[in-house]
Short mmCIF file of C-alpha atoms and ligand atoms in Angstrom, two decimals:
data_model
loop_
_atom_site.label_atom_id
_atom_site.label_comp_id
_atom_site.label_asym_id
_atom_site.label_seq_id
_atom_site.Cartn_x
_atom_site.Cartn_y
_atom_site.Cartn_z
CA MET Y 1 -19.45 5.27 -9.64
CA ASP Y 2 -22.45 3.81 -7.84
CA THR Y 3 -23.63 5.50 -4.71
CA PRO Y 4 -21.65 4.43 -1.63
CA GLU Y 5 -24.79 2.90 -0.06
CA LYS Y 6 -25.00 0.17 -2.68
CA LYS Y 7 -21.59 -1.43 -2.47
CA LYS Y 8 -19.16 -1.82 0.40
CA VAL Y 9 -16.44 0.77 0.61
CA ILE Y 10 -12.77 -0.07 0.24
CA PHE Y 11 -9.93 2.30 1.07
CA SER Y 12 -6.22 1.83 0.64
CA ALA Y 13 -3.12 3.88 -0.03
CA ILE Y 14 0.55 3.60 -0.88
CA GLN Y 15 3.49 5.84 -0.02
CA PRO Y 16 5.29 7.48 -2.93
CA SER Y 17 8.72 6.69 -1.58
CA GLY Y 18 10.61 6.12 -4.80
CA THR Y 19 10.47 2.49 -5.70
CA ILE Y 20 7.26 0.52 -5.88
CA THR Y 21 8.27 -3.07 -5.28
CA LEU Y 22 7.01 -6.46 -6.23
CA GLY Y 23 5.95 -6.73 -2.57
CA ASN Y 24 3.68 -3.67 -2.93
CA TYR Y 25 2.32 -5.05 -6.18
CA LEU Y 26 1.60 -8.62 -5.05
CA GLY Y 27 0.63 -7.72 -1.49
CA ALA Y 28 -1.64 -4.81 -2.33
CA LEU Y 29 -1.92 -3.18 -5.75
CA ARG Y 30 -2.94 -6.25 -7.66
CA ASN Y 31 -5.77 -6.88 -5.23
CA TRP Y 32 -6.93 -3.28 -5.46
CA VAL Y 33 -7.32 -3.64 -9.20
CA LYS Y 34 -9.41 -6.79 -8.82
CA LEU Y 35 -11.70 -5.26 -6.18
CA GLN Y 36 -12.77 -2.33 -8.33
CA ASP Y 37 -15.77 -4.04 -9.94
CA ASP Y 38 -17.37 -5.26 -6.76
CA TYR Y 39 -16.72 -2.44 -4.32
CA ASN Y 40 -16.73 1.32 -4.10
CA CYS Y 41 -12.99 1.74 -4.10
CA ILE Y 42 -11.07 4.77 -2.90
CA PHE Y 43 -7.30 4.83 -3.33
CA ALA Y 44 -4.68 7.42 -2.57
CA VAL Y 45 -1.01 8.19 -2.98
CA ALA Y 46 -0.11 8.78 0.68
CA ASP Y 47 2.28 11.70 0.26
CA LEU Y 48 1.59 13.09 3.76
CA HIS Y 49 2.78 9.82 5.24
CA ALA Y 50 5.97 9.96 3.21
CA ILE Y 51 7.34 13.11 4.89
CA THR Y 52 7.75 11.25 8.17
CA VAL Y 53 11.19 10.53 6.69
CA ARG Y 54 13.16 13.31 4.98
CA GLN Y 55 12.36 13.77 1.27
CA GLU Y 56 14.35 15.74 -1.29
CA PRO Y 57 11.73 18.15 -2.76
CA LYS Y 58 12.42 17.62 -6.46
CA ALA Y 59 12.64 13.85 -6.20
CA PHE Y 60 9.60 13.77 -3.92
CA LYS Y 61 7.48 15.61 -6.46
CA GLN Y 62 8.54 13.22 -9.20
CA ASN Y 63 7.96 10.18 -6.97
CA ILE Y 64 4.38 11.29 -6.27
CA LEU Y 65 3.63 11.59 -9.97
CA ASN Y 66 5.41 8.33 -10.74
CA ALA Y 67 3.38 6.51 -8.08
CA TYR Y 68 0.16 7.95 -9.49
CA ALA Y 69 1.07 6.95 -13.04
CA LEU Y 70 2.25 3.50 -11.99
CA LEU Y 71 -0.97 2.73 -10.17
CA LEU Y 72 -2.97 3.72 -13.23
CA ALA Y 73 -0.65 1.48 -15.23
CA CYS Y 74 -1.37 -1.41 -12.83
CA GLY Y 75 -5.06 -0.99 -13.62
CA ILE Y 76 -6.55 1.49 -11.14
CA ASP Y 77 -9.38 2.91 -13.17
CA THR Y 78 -10.67 6.39 -12.34
CA GLU Y 79 -13.94 5.61 -14.08
CA LYS Y 80 -14.63 2.97 -11.44
CA SER Y 81 -12.71 4.20 -8.40
CA LEU Y 82 -11.62 7.40 -6.75
CA PHE Y 83 -7.87 7.77 -6.92
CA PHE Y 84 -6.30 10.93 -5.57
CA ILE Y 85 -3.25 12.40 -3.89
CA GLN Y 86 -3.71 12.48 -0.11
CA SER Y 87 -2.44 16.04 0.48
CA HIS Y 88 -5.00 17.37 -2.02
CA VAL Y 89 -7.84 16.46 0.32
CA HIS Y 90 -7.46 18.65 3.41
CA THR Y 91 -9.80 16.57 5.60
CA HIS Y 92 -7.15 13.86 6.04
CA ALA Y 93 -4.71 16.05 7.97
CA GLU Y 94 -7.56 17.64 9.93
CA LEU Y 95 -9.14 14.41 11.08
CA ALA Y 96 -5.68 13.02 11.84
CA TRP Y 97 -5.18 15.83 14.37
CA VAL Y 98 -8.50 15.07 16.00
CA LEU Y 99 -7.75 11.34 16.13
CA ASN Y 100 -4.33 12.02 17.66
CA CYS Y 101 -6.24 13.22 20.69
CA TYR Y 102 -8.05 9.88 20.91
CA THR Y 103 -4.94 7.73 20.44
CA GLN Y 104 -2.76 6.78 23.37
CA PHE Y 105 0.99 7.22 23.63
CA GLY Y 106 1.28 3.59 24.73
CA GLU Y 107 -0.60 2.34 21.67
CA LEU Y 108 1.61 4.25 19.26
CA SER Y 109 4.75 3.15 21.11
CA ARG Y 110 3.86 -0.48 20.48
CA MET Y 111 3.76 -0.16 16.69
CA THR Y 112 6.51 -2.34 15.24
CA GLN Y 113 6.88 -0.09 12.21
CA PHE Y 114 7.56 2.87 14.51
CA LYS Y 115 10.17 0.86 16.39
CA ASP Y 116 11.83 -0.26 13.13
CA LYS Y 117 11.77 3.15 11.50
CA SER Y 118 12.95 5.03 14.56
CA ALA Y 119 15.89 2.64 14.82
CA LYS Y 120 16.66 3.18 11.14
CA HIS Y 121 16.27 6.98 11.22
CA ALA Y 122 17.63 7.56 14.72
CA ASP Y 123 18.59 11.15 13.86
CA ASN Y 124 14.99 12.04 12.91
CA VAL Y 125 12.49 10.35 15.22
CA ASN Y 126 9.86 13.03 14.65
CA ALA Y 127 6.34 13.34 16.04
CA GLY Y 128 4.89 12.58 12.60
CA LEU Y 129 6.63 9.21 12.50
CA PHE Y 130 5.14 8.46 15.89
CA ALA Y 131 1.61 9.66 15.01
CA TYR Y 132 1.66 8.07 11.53
CA PRO Y 133 -1.02 5.45 12.41
CA SER Y 134 -3.56 8.14 13.39
CA LEU Y 135 -3.21 9.66 9.92
CA MET Y 136 -3.78 6.22 8.47
CA ALA Y 137 -6.87 5.86 10.65
CA ALA Y 138 -8.11 9.24 9.39
CA ASP Y 139 -7.62 8.13 5.75
CA ILE Y 140 -9.71 5.04 6.35
CA LEU Y 141 -12.39 6.39 8.68
CA LEU Y 142 -13.22 9.49 6.61
CA TYR Y 143 -14.83 7.32 3.93
CA LYS Y 144 -16.67 4.93 6.27
CA SER Y 145 -14.53 2.18 4.76
CA ASP Y 146 -15.68 -1.37 5.34
CA MET Y 147 -12.51 -3.04 4.18
CA VAL Y 148 -8.86 -2.14 3.77
CA PRO Y 149 -6.80 -4.29 1.39
CA VAL Y 150 -3.16 -4.31 2.56
CA GLY Y 151 -0.14 -6.56 2.91
CA ALA Y 152 0.40 -8.35 6.22
CA ASP Y 153 2.82 -5.69 7.48
CA GLN Y 154 -0.01 -3.15 7.84
CA LYS Y 155 -2.21 -5.38 10.00
CA GLN Y 156 -1.10 -3.83 13.28
CA HIS Y 157 -1.88 -0.32 12.01
CA LEU Y 158 -5.33 -1.47 10.96
CA GLU Y 159 -6.02 -2.94 14.34
CA LEU Y 160 -5.16 0.42 15.84
CA SER Y 161 -7.54 2.14 13.39
CA ARG Y 162 -10.27 -0.19 14.56
CA ASN Y 163 -9.51 0.58 18.20
CA ILE Y 164 -9.58 4.32 17.56
CA ALA Y 165 -12.93 4.03 15.73
CA GLU Y 166 -14.44 1.91 18.49
CA ARG Y 167 -13.15 4.25 21.19
CA PHE Y 168 -14.62 7.30 19.46
CA ASN Y 169 -17.93 5.54 18.86
CA GLY Y 170 -17.96 4.50 22.52
CA ILE Y 171 -17.66 8.10 23.67
CA TYR Y 172 -19.86 9.90 21.12
CA GLY Y 173 -22.19 7.25 19.71
CA ASN Y 174 -21.98 5.61 16.33
CA THR Y 175 -19.82 7.82 14.11
CA PHE Y 176 -17.25 5.67 12.34
CA THR Y 177 -17.55 2.39 10.48
CA VAL Y 178 -15.10 -0.06 12.05
CA PRO Y 179 -12.98 -1.32 9.11
CA GLU Y 180 -11.91 -4.90 8.46
CA PRO Y 181 -8.47 -5.74 7.10
CA TYR Y 182 -8.43 -7.55 3.76
CA ILE Y 183 -5.23 -9.53 3.48
CA SER Y 184 -4.92 -11.87 0.54
CA THR Y 185 -3.74 -15.43 1.09
CA VAL Y 186 -1.04 -15.21 -1.59
CA GLY Y 187 1.54 -12.47 -1.83
CA ALA Y 188 0.62 -10.86 1.51
CA ARG Y 189 4.21 -11.06 2.70
CA VAL Y 190 6.82 -10.96 -0.03
CA MET Y 191 10.22 -11.33 1.60
CA SER Y 192 13.63 -9.84 0.84
CA LEU Y 193 15.55 -11.78 -1.80
CA GLN Y 194 18.75 -11.34 0.21
CA ASP Y 195 17.44 -11.94 3.72
CA PRO Y 196 14.17 -13.86 3.49
CA SER Y 197 13.49 -13.43 7.20
CA LYS Y 198 12.72 -9.74 6.47
CA LYS Y 199 9.95 -8.32 4.30
CA MET Y 200 10.87 -7.00 0.87
CA SER Y 201 11.15 -3.27 1.40
CA LYS Y 202 12.10 -0.39 -0.84
CA SER Y 203 13.95 1.19 2.05
CA ASP Y 204 16.40 -1.73 2.17
CA GLU Y 205 19.85 -0.43 1.24
CA ASN Y 206 20.73 -3.65 -0.57
CA VAL Y 207 19.18 -3.12 -4.01
CA ASN Y 208 19.37 -6.87 -4.69
CA SER Y 209 16.92 -7.49 -1.86
CA TRP Y 210 13.95 -6.03 -3.74
CA VAL Y 211 12.53 -6.09 -7.25
CA ALA Y 212 10.84 -2.93 -8.49
CA VAL Y 213 7.82 -3.12 -10.76
CA LEU Y 214 9.73 -0.78 -13.08
CA ASP Y 215 13.03 -2.74 -13.02
CA LYS Y 216 14.32 -3.67 -16.47
CA PRO Y 217 13.99 -7.35 -17.44
CA ASP Y 218 17.73 -8.07 -17.17
CA THR Y 219 17.82 -6.43 -13.71
CA ILE Y 220 14.89 -8.58 -12.58
CA MET Y 221 16.64 -11.69 -13.91
CA LYS Y 222 19.90 -10.76 -12.17
CA LYS Y 223 18.19 -10.09 -8.83
CA PHE Y 224 16.33 -13.40 -8.85
CA LYS Y 225 19.46 -15.30 -9.87
CA ARG Y 226 21.23 -13.81 -6.84
CA ALA Y 227 18.37 -14.66 -4.47
CA VAL Y 228 19.48 -16.41 -1.29
CA THR Y 229 18.26 -20.03 -1.06
CA ASP Y 230 19.53 -23.09 0.83
CA SER Y 231 21.74 -26.07 0.17
CA GLU Y 232 18.99 -28.67 -0.20
CA ALA Y 233 18.26 -28.02 -3.88
CA VAL Y 234 14.64 -29.21 -3.68
CA VAL Y 235 11.93 -26.86 -4.96
CA LYS Y 236 9.37 -27.49 -2.24
CA VAL Y 237 7.95 -25.51 0.66
CA GLY Y 238 9.71 -26.52 3.86
CA GLU Y 239 11.03 -25.45 7.22
CA GLY Y 240 14.34 -23.60 7.18
CA LYS Y 241 13.84 -22.90 3.47
CA ASP Y 242 12.71 -19.27 3.76
CA GLY Y 243 14.36 -18.24 0.51
CA ILE Y 244 12.72 -20.98 -1.56
CA ASN Y 245 9.41 -20.58 0.28
CA ASN Y 246 9.47 -16.92 -0.72
CA LEU Y 247 10.28 -17.69 -4.37
CA ILE Y 248 7.49 -20.29 -4.46
CA GLY Y 249 5.15 -17.71 -2.93
CA ILE Y 250 6.05 -15.18 -5.62
CA MET Y 251 5.69 -17.78 -8.40
CA SER Y 252 2.34 -18.84 -7.01
CA ALA Y 253 1.07 -15.26 -6.72
CA VAL Y 254 2.12 -14.42 -10.26
CA THR Y 255 1.03 -17.59 -12.07
CA GLY Y 256 -1.93 -18.66 -9.93
CA LYS Y 257 -0.38 -22.14 -9.52
CA THR Y 258 -0.39 -23.72 -6.07
CA ALA Y 259 2.82 -24.47 -4.18
CA ASP Y 260 2.22 -28.19 -4.78
CA GLU Y 261 1.82 -27.72 -8.52
CA ILE Y 262 5.05 -25.74 -8.59
CA ALA Y 263 6.86 -28.47 -6.61
CA VAL Y 264 5.71 -31.10 -9.14
CA GLU Y 265 6.69 -28.95 -12.10
CA PHE Y 266 10.22 -28.41 -10.77
CA GLU Y 267 10.84 -31.88 -9.37
CA GLY Y 268 14.39 -32.95 -10.16
CA LYS Y 269 15.32 -29.49 -11.39
CA GLY Y 270 17.89 -27.28 -9.67
CA TYR Y 271 17.43 -23.89 -8.04
CA GLY Y 272 19.07 -22.20 -11.05
CA ASP Y 273 16.24 -23.32 -13.37
CA PHE Y 274 13.62 -22.38 -10.81
CA LYS Y 275 15.03 -18.90 -10.20
CA THR Y 276 15.10 -18.27 -13.95
CA ALA Y 277 11.48 -19.41 -14.26
CA VAL Y 278 10.35 -17.14 -11.41
CA ALA Y 279 12.18 -14.19 -12.97
CA GLU Y 280 10.60 -14.91 -16.36
CA ALA Y 281 7.12 -15.07 -14.86
CA VAL Y 282 7.66 -11.76 -13.05
CA ILE Y 283 9.07 -10.13 -16.20
CA GLU Y 284 5.96 -11.21 -18.15
CA GLU Y 285 3.69 -9.86 -15.43
CA VAL Y 286 5.30 -6.41 -15.28
CA LYS Y 287 5.94 -5.97 -19.02
CA PRO Y 288 2.51 -4.52 -19.91
CA ILE Y 289 2.51 -2.40 -16.74
CA GLN Y 290 5.84 -0.88 -17.71
CA ALA Y 291 4.56 -0.05 -21.20
CA ARG Y 292 1.45 1.63 -19.83
CA PHE Y 293 3.51 3.51 -17.23
CA GLU Y 294 5.55 5.13 -20.02
CA GLU Y 295 2.35 6.33 -21.65
CA TYR Y 296 0.88 7.79 -18.46
CA ILE Y 297 4.00 9.45 -17.15
CA ASN Y 298 4.42 11.24 -20.46
CA ASN Y 299 0.88 12.57 -20.33
CA LYS Y 300 0.98 14.94 -17.40
CA ASP Y 301 -2.25 16.73 -18.37
CA TYR Y 302 -4.13 13.48 -18.17
CA LEU Y 303 -2.68 12.70 -14.73
CA VAL Y 304 -3.61 16.15 -13.42
CA GLU Y 305 -7.14 15.81 -14.74
CA GLN Y 306 -7.58 12.42 -13.09
CA TYR Y 307 -6.24 13.27 -9.66
CA ARG Y 308 -8.11 16.56 -9.50
CA LYS Y 309 -11.40 14.95 -10.49
CA SER Y 310 -11.10 12.29 -7.78
CA ALA Y 311 -9.89 14.70 -5.10
CA GLU Y 312 -12.90 16.92 -5.61
CA ILE Y 313 -15.32 14.05 -5.00
CA ALA Y 314 -13.23 12.67 -2.12
CA GLU Y 315 -13.29 16.05 -0.43
CA LYS Y 316 -17.07 16.19 -0.53
CA ILE Y 317 -17.50 12.67 0.88
CA SER Y 318 -14.89 13.10 3.59
CA GLN Y 319 -16.07 16.58 4.60
CA ARG Y 320 -19.39 15.07 5.65
CA THR Y 321 -17.64 12.70 8.05
CA LEU Y 322 -15.36 15.41 9.38
CA ASP Y 323 -18.30 17.76 10.00
CA LYS Y 324 -20.10 15.04 11.90
CA VAL Y 325 -17.03 14.35 14.04
CA MET Y 326 -16.49 18.05 14.85
CA LYS Y 327 -20.13 18.47 15.76
CA LYS Y 328 -20.11 15.44 18.07
CA ILE Y 329 -17.05 16.71 19.89
CA GLY Y 330 -18.67 20.09 20.42
CA PHE Y 331 -16.88 22.38 17.98
CA ILE Y 332 -18.92 25.35 16.75
CA ALA Y 333 -19.91 25.21 13.08
CA LYS Y 334 -18.68 28.08 10.84
P1 TYM O 401 3.38 1.12 1.91
O1 TYM O 401 3.51 2.27 0.98
O2 TYM O 401 4.59 0.74 2.73
O3 TYM O 401 2.96 -0.17 1.13
C1 TYM O 401 1.81 -0.17 0.26
C2 TYM O 401 1.15 -1.54 0.34
O4 TYM O 401 2.08 -2.56 -0.02
C3 TYM O 401 2.06 -3.58 0.98
N1 TYM O 401 3.42 -4.17 1.08
C4 TYM O 401 3.68 -5.48 0.99
N2 TYM O 401 2.89 -6.53 0.77
C5 TYM O 401 3.48 -7.74 0.71
N3 TYM O 401 4.82 -7.94 0.84
C6 TYM O 401 5.66 -6.90 1.06
N4 TYM O 401 6.97 -7.10 1.17
C7 TYM O 401 5.09 -5.59 1.14
N5 TYM O 401 5.62 -4.35 1.32
C8 TYM O 401 4.57 -3.50 1.29
C9 TYM O 401 1.68 -2.86 2.26
O5 TYM O 401 1.14 -3.74 3.21
C10 TYM O 401 0.66 -1.86 1.75
O6 TYM O 401 -0.62 -2.46 1.67
N6 TYM O 401 0.93 3.24 5.66
C11 TYM O 401 0.76 2.59 4.40
C12 TYM O 401 0.06 3.45 3.37
C13 TYM O 401 -1.24 3.97 3.84
C14 TYM O 401 -2.44 3.23 4.01
C15 TYM O 401 -3.41 4.16 4.47
C16 TYM O 401 -2.77 1.88 3.79
C17 TYM O 401 -1.51 5.26 4.19
N7 TYM O 401 -2.81 5.36 4.56
C18 TYM O 401 -4.71 3.75 4.75
C19 TYM O 401 -4.09 1.49 4.08
C20 TYM O 401 -5.02 2.40 4.55
C21 TYM O 401 2.13 2.24 3.86
O7 TYM O 401 3.13 2.83 4.22
O8 TYM O 401 2.13 1.32 2.86
#
């Protein structure tokens, strides 16, 4: 890796909550892979974030490893980027505590993800779920990240990270780099296949609403064939056509064709043909990823070596920021 001074720094992370969806892939992961040559990229499996909802220990452990292996399979390259498991780098939880004390109750209460998740998990509205965005801010700010590539649903959390950074800098002088969101124009908001007014989410109970990167080809085909559309039967972006707009968005993200090119290609064809074509394009896209995933997940030693190597470097970089923060606040050095 080049020294951080030379290239801009990118940070992003993903929760290891079981299924990694086509939404995660098109909205985030694919962009991370592309950014690796031009930026100093730092990526993490955000396992600390994941315990804001209850996890079954054995499945959780496997999901963390699966997420790590899948991201390598997508093309995250530990020769170019740092890629570690969040809980392995202690500075994240420590800075998160500090930032909690510079984040207002009102700000956290306004987070739409908090409102959604607390409605969904009404029996477990824990303090971690509430303070989740300060941990995200810690992840980002520890590395002086310039840019954070995410899907559109994370924009509000990023704005809060910026506010926290600016507030801290305002009190103590320039400490944190204020990060910019990096939201791609295609694939930033992949919607549910069953209710296209909602984002595609792995936590949706209806398994037909999402496609997983590791779904088998016939499952992918079946899910796209069942996708909710409209009665117009015209493959073209339009108002009141959320289902088709979403499928066109997915097709466009996967093939690189514009919505207009897709409309011309499918002129006079029915939704059945179009859905099949979208499914086929997605199947082609994920096929090599699935093959590589099998290789990585069966090579545990390699995974351990990679995540340890990155965590060690990440700890050194982030410790410098944490030390600076503690000093500015007035803590006594050890
Ligand atoms: P998570 O794990 O929910 O999602 C990982 C990434 O996938 C994007 N994404 C989507 N993009 C388009 N369409 C969708 N339907 C869709 N669903 C998810 C998300 O925007 C995200 O970029 N809190 C974060 C993880 C995190 C993080 C961070 C991100 C922890 N620390 C620091 C950035 C910086 C999360 O839960 O993402």
